[in-house]
Amino acid sequence: MLSAILHGKKTGTGFAGVRLKIGETQGAEDVLTASVFERIAYLPDEIFIQFIKNLICQDDNIKELAEIEFWTTWTLNHESRVEPDVVLKMNNGQTIIVEAKRYDFLQQQYRAQLANQIIAAYENDIINPIMLTVGGLNDYTAKTRQILQDGINVILEKTDLQLEYQLYSVSWQQIYLALEKAIQIHNGQYLQRMLSDIRQAYDWHGIRYQPYRWLEELTPQSIAHTQLPTIFKHKNSWTALQPVGLIHQHFPSFLGR
């Protein structure tokens, strides 16, 4: 569907008749989430495992992907419902809950929403989940993540439940870089096409997939004279003008004799 939308073929996609301007379009974060994680679901097992390890931790508990669910509905306290964006279930029973937001450097993650998803996970027999937030923070430092986790813990403590979980917070850019690093050792063209699709989705949403490079970070380059263009190697040899002898017979007649 991504290619259809990018090329203006919107009939049947839910965008027909809509002039799309990503960033102002309702549901843009859902399109971005699907465009990225649908492709991640097709990774070979060893690359998926390395991708997750690159992204969050080098834990040996990370195993092959067994199942992926998008916007699944969980009951909460037998009354309300929550809807995590993506749920990744691995072969060993470990589950990663993904809550994705539209922008990388804008506060959009909410502790109450994340706490409710953790509670609902336990109510649906998911123990000690990994809570992965993607985007939606002002920055992705350990300090910012700890502030978010402290807020979640305050809410969980009020439930009188002993709920264990792990929290990781990454940017969309970090998602791409972790994936790019995981497939570097493989030469499969289909993996490169997958990265190309994700880059297109990022471009469409105005998200950088590579960090900025500042002038002081650039590697100095030494230029030898042998590397200069040919025009700088040799002295120009101009053709000397020769004197021309003119007499009055050579001038046009209207100038007179």
Short mmCIF file of C-alpha atoms in Angstrom, two decimals:
data_model
loop_
_atom_site.label_atom_id
_atom_site.label_comp_id
_atom_site.label_asym_id
_atom_site.label_seq_id
_atom_site.Cartn_x
_atom_site.Cartn_y
_atom_site.Cartn_z
CA MET A 1 0.00 0.00 0.00
CA LEU A 2 2.91 2.34 0.67
CA SER A 3 3.93 2.43 -2.99
CA ALA A 4 0.34 3.03 -4.08
CA ILE A 5 -0.04 6.03 -1.77
CA LEU A 6 3.37 7.47 -2.65
CA HIS A 7 2.46 7.34 -6.34
CA GLY A 8 -0.98 8.87 -5.87
CA LYS A 9 -2.95 5.61 -6.31
CA LYS A 10 -5.21 6.13 -3.33
CA THR A 11 -8.42 4.36 -4.37
CA GLY A 12 -9.20 1.64 -1.86
CA THR A 13 -6.56 2.78 0.63
CA GLY A 14 -8.85 4.97 2.69
CA PHE A 15 -7.11 8.09 1.37
CA ALA A 16 -9.14 8.43 -1.83
CA GLY A 17 -10.36 11.97 -2.38
CA VAL A 18 -8.08 13.29 0.34
CA ARG A 19 -5.28 15.70 -0.40
CA LEU A 20 -2.50 14.26 1.71
CA LYS A 21 -0.07 16.46 3.51
CA ILE A 22 1.69 14.27 6.01
CA GLY A 23 2.05 15.95 9.35
CA GLU A 24 -1.41 17.43 9.02
CA THR A 25 -3.18 14.21 8.03
CA GLN A 26 -5.15 12.32 10.68
CA GLY A 27 -3.68 8.89 11.35
CA ALA A 28 -0.28 9.66 9.87
CA GLU A 29 1.52 7.93 12.74
CA ASP A 30 -0.43 4.73 12.03
CA VAL A 31 0.70 4.76 8.40
CA LEU A 32 4.29 5.29 9.50
CA THR A 33 4.07 2.51 12.11
CA ALA A 34 2.62 0.02 9.64
CA SER A 35 5.10 0.94 6.89
CA VAL A 36 8.04 0.20 9.20
CA PHE A 37 6.92 -2.74 11.34
CA GLU A 38 5.21 -4.65 8.53
CA ARG A 39 8.62 -4.86 6.88
CA ILE A 40 10.42 -5.72 10.09
CA ALA A 41 8.08 -8.71 10.43
CA TYR A 42 9.60 -10.21 7.26
CA LEU A 43 13.19 -10.12 8.48
CA PRO A 44 15.05 -13.44 8.65
CA ASP A 45 15.24 -14.72 12.23
CA GLU A 46 18.92 -13.93 12.80
CA ILE A 47 18.55 -10.39 11.46
CA PHE A 48 15.42 -9.75 13.53
CA ILE A 49 17.22 -10.88 16.69
CA GLN A 50 20.23 -8.68 15.91
CA PHE A 51 17.97 -5.73 15.12
CA ILE A 52 16.24 -5.96 18.51
CA LYS A 53 19.59 -6.35 20.27
CA ASN A 54 20.98 -3.31 18.44
CA LEU A 55 17.89 -1.34 19.36
CA ILE A 56 17.37 -2.06 23.04
CA CYS A 57 19.75 -4.56 24.63
CA GLN A 58 22.09 -7.50 24.07
CA ASP A 59 19.93 -9.78 26.19
CA ASP A 60 20.12 -13.46 25.23
CA ASN A 61 16.41 -13.61 26.01
CA ILE A 62 15.68 -12.05 22.60
CA LYS A 63 14.51 -14.85 20.32
CA GLU A 64 12.84 -15.36 16.94
CA LEU A 65 9.63 -13.51 16.13
CA ALA A 66 6.65 -15.85 16.38
CA GLU A 67 3.75 -13.44 15.88
CA ILE A 68 3.06 -9.77 15.24
CA GLU A 69 -0.21 -7.96 15.95
CA PHE A 70 -1.24 -4.45 14.94
CA TRP A 71 -3.66 -2.40 17.05
CA THR A 72 -4.89 -5.38 18.99
CA THR A 73 -7.59 -4.63 21.56
CA TRP A 74 -7.07 -5.61 25.20
CA THR A 75 -9.59 -5.26 28.00
CA LEU A 76 -8.61 -3.20 31.01
CA ASN A 77 -10.20 -3.88 34.40
CA HIS A 78 -12.99 -5.67 32.53
CA GLU A 79 -14.41 -2.27 31.65
CA SER A 80 -12.34 -0.17 29.26
CA ARG A 81 -9.97 -1.14 26.47
CA VAL A 82 -6.48 -0.28 25.34
CA GLU A 83 -4.98 -0.60 21.87
CA PRO A 84 -1.17 -0.85 21.62
CA ASP A 85 0.18 -0.04 18.18
CA VAL A 86 2.25 -3.20 17.72
CA VAL A 87 2.74 -6.36 19.77
CA LEU A 88 5.76 -8.53 18.95
CA LYS A 89 5.61 -12.03 20.43
CA MET A 90 8.76 -14.14 20.41
CA ASN A 91 9.16 -17.90 20.45
CA ASN A 92 10.18 -17.99 24.11
CA GLY A 93 7.09 -16.12 25.30
CA GLN A 94 8.78 -12.71 25.61
CA THR A 95 6.55 -9.90 24.36
CA ILE A 96 7.44 -6.41 23.14
CA ILE A 97 4.66 -3.82 23.28
CA VAL A 98 5.24 -0.90 20.92
CA GLU A 99 3.66 2.51 21.47
CA ALA A 100 4.60 4.74 18.54
CA LYS A 101 4.14 8.48 18.19
CA ARG A 102 4.36 10.69 15.14
CA TYR A 103 7.37 12.90 15.88
CA ASP A 104 10.86 12.18 17.14
CA PHE A 105 11.53 15.30 19.20
CA LEU A 106 8.14 16.32 20.56
CA GLN A 107 6.60 15.19 23.85
CA GLN A 108 3.72 12.87 22.95
CA GLN A 109 4.25 9.81 25.16
CA TYR A 110 1.97 9.70 28.21
CA ARG A 111 2.71 7.72 31.35
CA ALA A 112 -0.97 6.90 31.99
CA GLN A 113 -1.38 5.35 28.54
CA LEU A 114 1.77 3.26 28.95
CA ALA A 115 0.81 2.16 32.47
CA ASN A 116 -2.63 1.06 31.26
CA GLN A 117 -1.04 -1.00 28.49
CA ILE A 118 1.20 -2.77 31.01
CA ILE A 119 -1.78 -3.53 33.28
CA ALA A 120 -3.82 -4.77 30.32
CA ALA A 121 -0.93 -6.97 29.20
CA TYR A 122 -0.97 -8.79 32.55
CA GLU A 123 -4.74 -9.14 32.37
CA ASN A 124 -4.20 -10.83 29.01
CA ASP A 125 -1.61 -13.27 30.40
CA ILE A 126 1.48 -11.39 29.20
CA ILE A 127 4.10 -11.44 31.96
CA ASN A 128 7.04 -9.02 32.31
CA PRO A 129 6.60 -7.33 28.92
CA ILE A 130 9.11 -5.07 27.23
CA MET A 131 7.49 -1.65 26.78
CA LEU A 132 9.05 0.03 23.76
CA THR A 133 8.16 3.64 23.04
CA VAL A 134 9.04 4.91 19.57
CA GLY A 135 9.14 8.67 19.04
CA GLY A 136 7.17 11.10 21.15
CA LEU A 137 9.92 12.37 23.47
CA ASN A 138 11.90 15.59 23.59
CA ASP A 139 15.11 13.56 23.68
CA TYR A 140 16.18 9.95 24.19
CA THR A 141 18.63 10.22 27.05
CA ALA A 142 18.64 7.87 30.02
CA LYS A 143 17.43 10.75 32.19
CA THR A 144 14.33 11.36 30.08
CA ARG A 145 13.51 7.66 29.99
CA GLN A 146 13.88 7.44 33.78
CA ILE A 147 11.49 10.35 34.29
CA LEU A 148 8.93 8.58 32.10
CA GLN A 149 9.44 5.30 33.96
CA ASP A 150 9.10 6.97 37.35
CA GLY A 151 5.75 8.38 36.23
CA ILE A 152 4.58 4.95 35.09
CA ASN A 153 5.64 3.39 38.39
CA VAL A 154 3.64 5.93 40.40
CA ILE A 155 0.49 4.83 38.57
CA LEU A 156 1.26 1.11 38.84
CA GLU A 157 1.90 1.38 42.59
CA LYS A 158 -1.64 2.67 43.10
CA THR A 159 -3.02 -0.62 41.76
CA ASP A 160 -1.40 -2.64 44.57
CA LEU A 161 -0.17 -5.02 41.88
CA GLN A 162 3.42 -6.19 41.59
CA LEU A 163 3.87 -5.72 37.86
CA GLU A 164 7.32 -6.14 36.38
CA TYR A 165 8.21 -4.69 33.01
CA GLN A 166 11.13 -3.25 31.06
CA LEU A 167 10.99 0.18 29.44
CA TYR A 168 13.01 1.28 26.43
CA SER A 169 12.56 4.56 24.56
CA VAL A 170 13.94 5.07 21.06
CA SER A 171 13.49 7.48 18.18
CA TRP A 172 12.38 6.60 14.66
CA GLN A 173 15.90 7.44 13.57
CA GLN A 174 17.31 4.88 16.02
CA ILE A 175 14.90 2.29 14.59
CA TYR A 176 16.36 2.82 11.13
CA LEU A 177 19.99 2.86 12.26
CA ALA A 178 19.56 -0.34 14.29
CA LEU A 179 17.98 -2.05 11.28
CA GLU A 180 20.64 -0.78 8.88
CA LYS A 181 23.38 -2.06 11.18
CA ALA A 182 21.72 -5.47 11.52
CA ILE A 183 21.64 -6.10 7.78
CA GLN A 184 25.08 -4.68 6.91
CA ILE A 185 26.70 -8.11 6.89
CA HIS A 186 24.10 -9.47 4.45
CA ASN A 187 24.17 -8.81 0.72
CA GLY A 188 20.56 -9.68 -0.04
CA GLN A 189 19.01 -7.16 -2.43
CA TYR A 190 15.59 -7.71 -0.88
CA LEU A 191 16.96 -6.35 2.42
CA GLN A 192 18.24 -3.25 0.66
CA ARG A 193 14.83 -2.81 -0.97
CA MET A 194 13.28 -3.07 2.48
CA LEU A 195 15.53 -0.29 3.74
CA SER A 196 14.66 1.77 0.68
CA ASP A 197 10.93 1.39 1.43
CA ILE A 198 11.47 2.57 5.00
CA ARG A 199 13.53 5.55 3.82
CA GLN A 200 10.67 6.53 1.50
CA ALA A 201 8.20 6.29 4.38
CA TYR A 202 10.48 8.46 6.52
CA ASP A 203 10.90 11.01 3.73
CA TRP A 204 7.13 11.14 3.28
CA HIS A 205 6.68 11.86 6.97
CA GLY A 206 9.59 14.30 7.17
CA ILE A 207 11.65 12.11 9.51
CA ARG A 208 15.44 11.95 9.30
CA TYR A 209 16.88 8.45 9.09
CA GLN A 210 20.50 9.62 9.42
CA PRO A 211 21.88 11.99 12.08
CA TYR A 212 23.08 15.46 11.19
CA ARG A 213 26.77 15.77 10.35
CA TRP A 214 28.44 18.96 11.52
CA LEU A 215 31.49 20.54 9.89
CA GLU A 216 33.78 19.67 12.80
CA GLU A 217 32.77 16.01 12.44
CA LEU A 218 33.88 15.77 8.82
CA THR A 219 37.14 13.92 8.16
CA PRO A 220 39.85 16.24 6.78
CA GLN A 221 40.85 15.45 3.22
CA SER A 222 44.37 16.13 1.91
CA ILE A 223 44.55 17.11 -1.75
CA ALA A 224 47.79 16.53 -3.66
CA HIS A 225 48.65 18.52 -6.77
CA THR A 226 48.31 15.36 -8.85
CA GLN A 227 44.62 15.30 -7.93
CA LEU A 228 43.89 18.75 -9.32
CA PRO A 229 41.99 19.05 -12.59
CA THR A 230 44.10 19.07 -15.73
CA ILE A 231 43.56 22.79 -16.30
CA PHE A 232 45.52 23.50 -13.12
CA LYS A 233 48.39 21.16 -13.91
CA HIS A 234 49.76 22.85 -17.01
CA LYS A 235 50.53 26.43 -17.82
CA ASN A 236 48.29 27.71 -20.57
CA SER A 237 50.22 28.30 -23.77
CA TRP A 238 48.55 31.15 -25.60
CA THR A 239 49.07 31.50 -29.35
CA ALA A 240 51.07 34.65 -30.00
CA LEU A 241 49.42 37.14 -32.34
CA GLN A 242 51.36 37.96 -35.48
CA PRO A 243 51.57 41.54 -36.83
CA VAL A 244 49.51 42.22 -39.91
CA GLY A 245 50.71 44.82 -42.41
CA LEU A 246 47.85 47.00 -43.62
CA ILE A 247 48.05 49.53 -46.41
CA HIS A 248 45.35 51.87 -47.61
CA GLN A 249 44.40 49.51 -50.42
CA HIS A 250 43.09 47.04 -47.80
CA PHE A 251 40.49 49.44 -46.36
CA PRO A 252 36.95 49.64 -47.75
CA SER A 253 36.47 52.25 -50.44
CA PHE A 254 34.11 54.38 -48.35
CA LEU A 255 37.02 55.21 -46.03
CA GLY A 256 38.74 56.91 -48.93
CA ARG A 257 42.29 56.66 -50.19
#
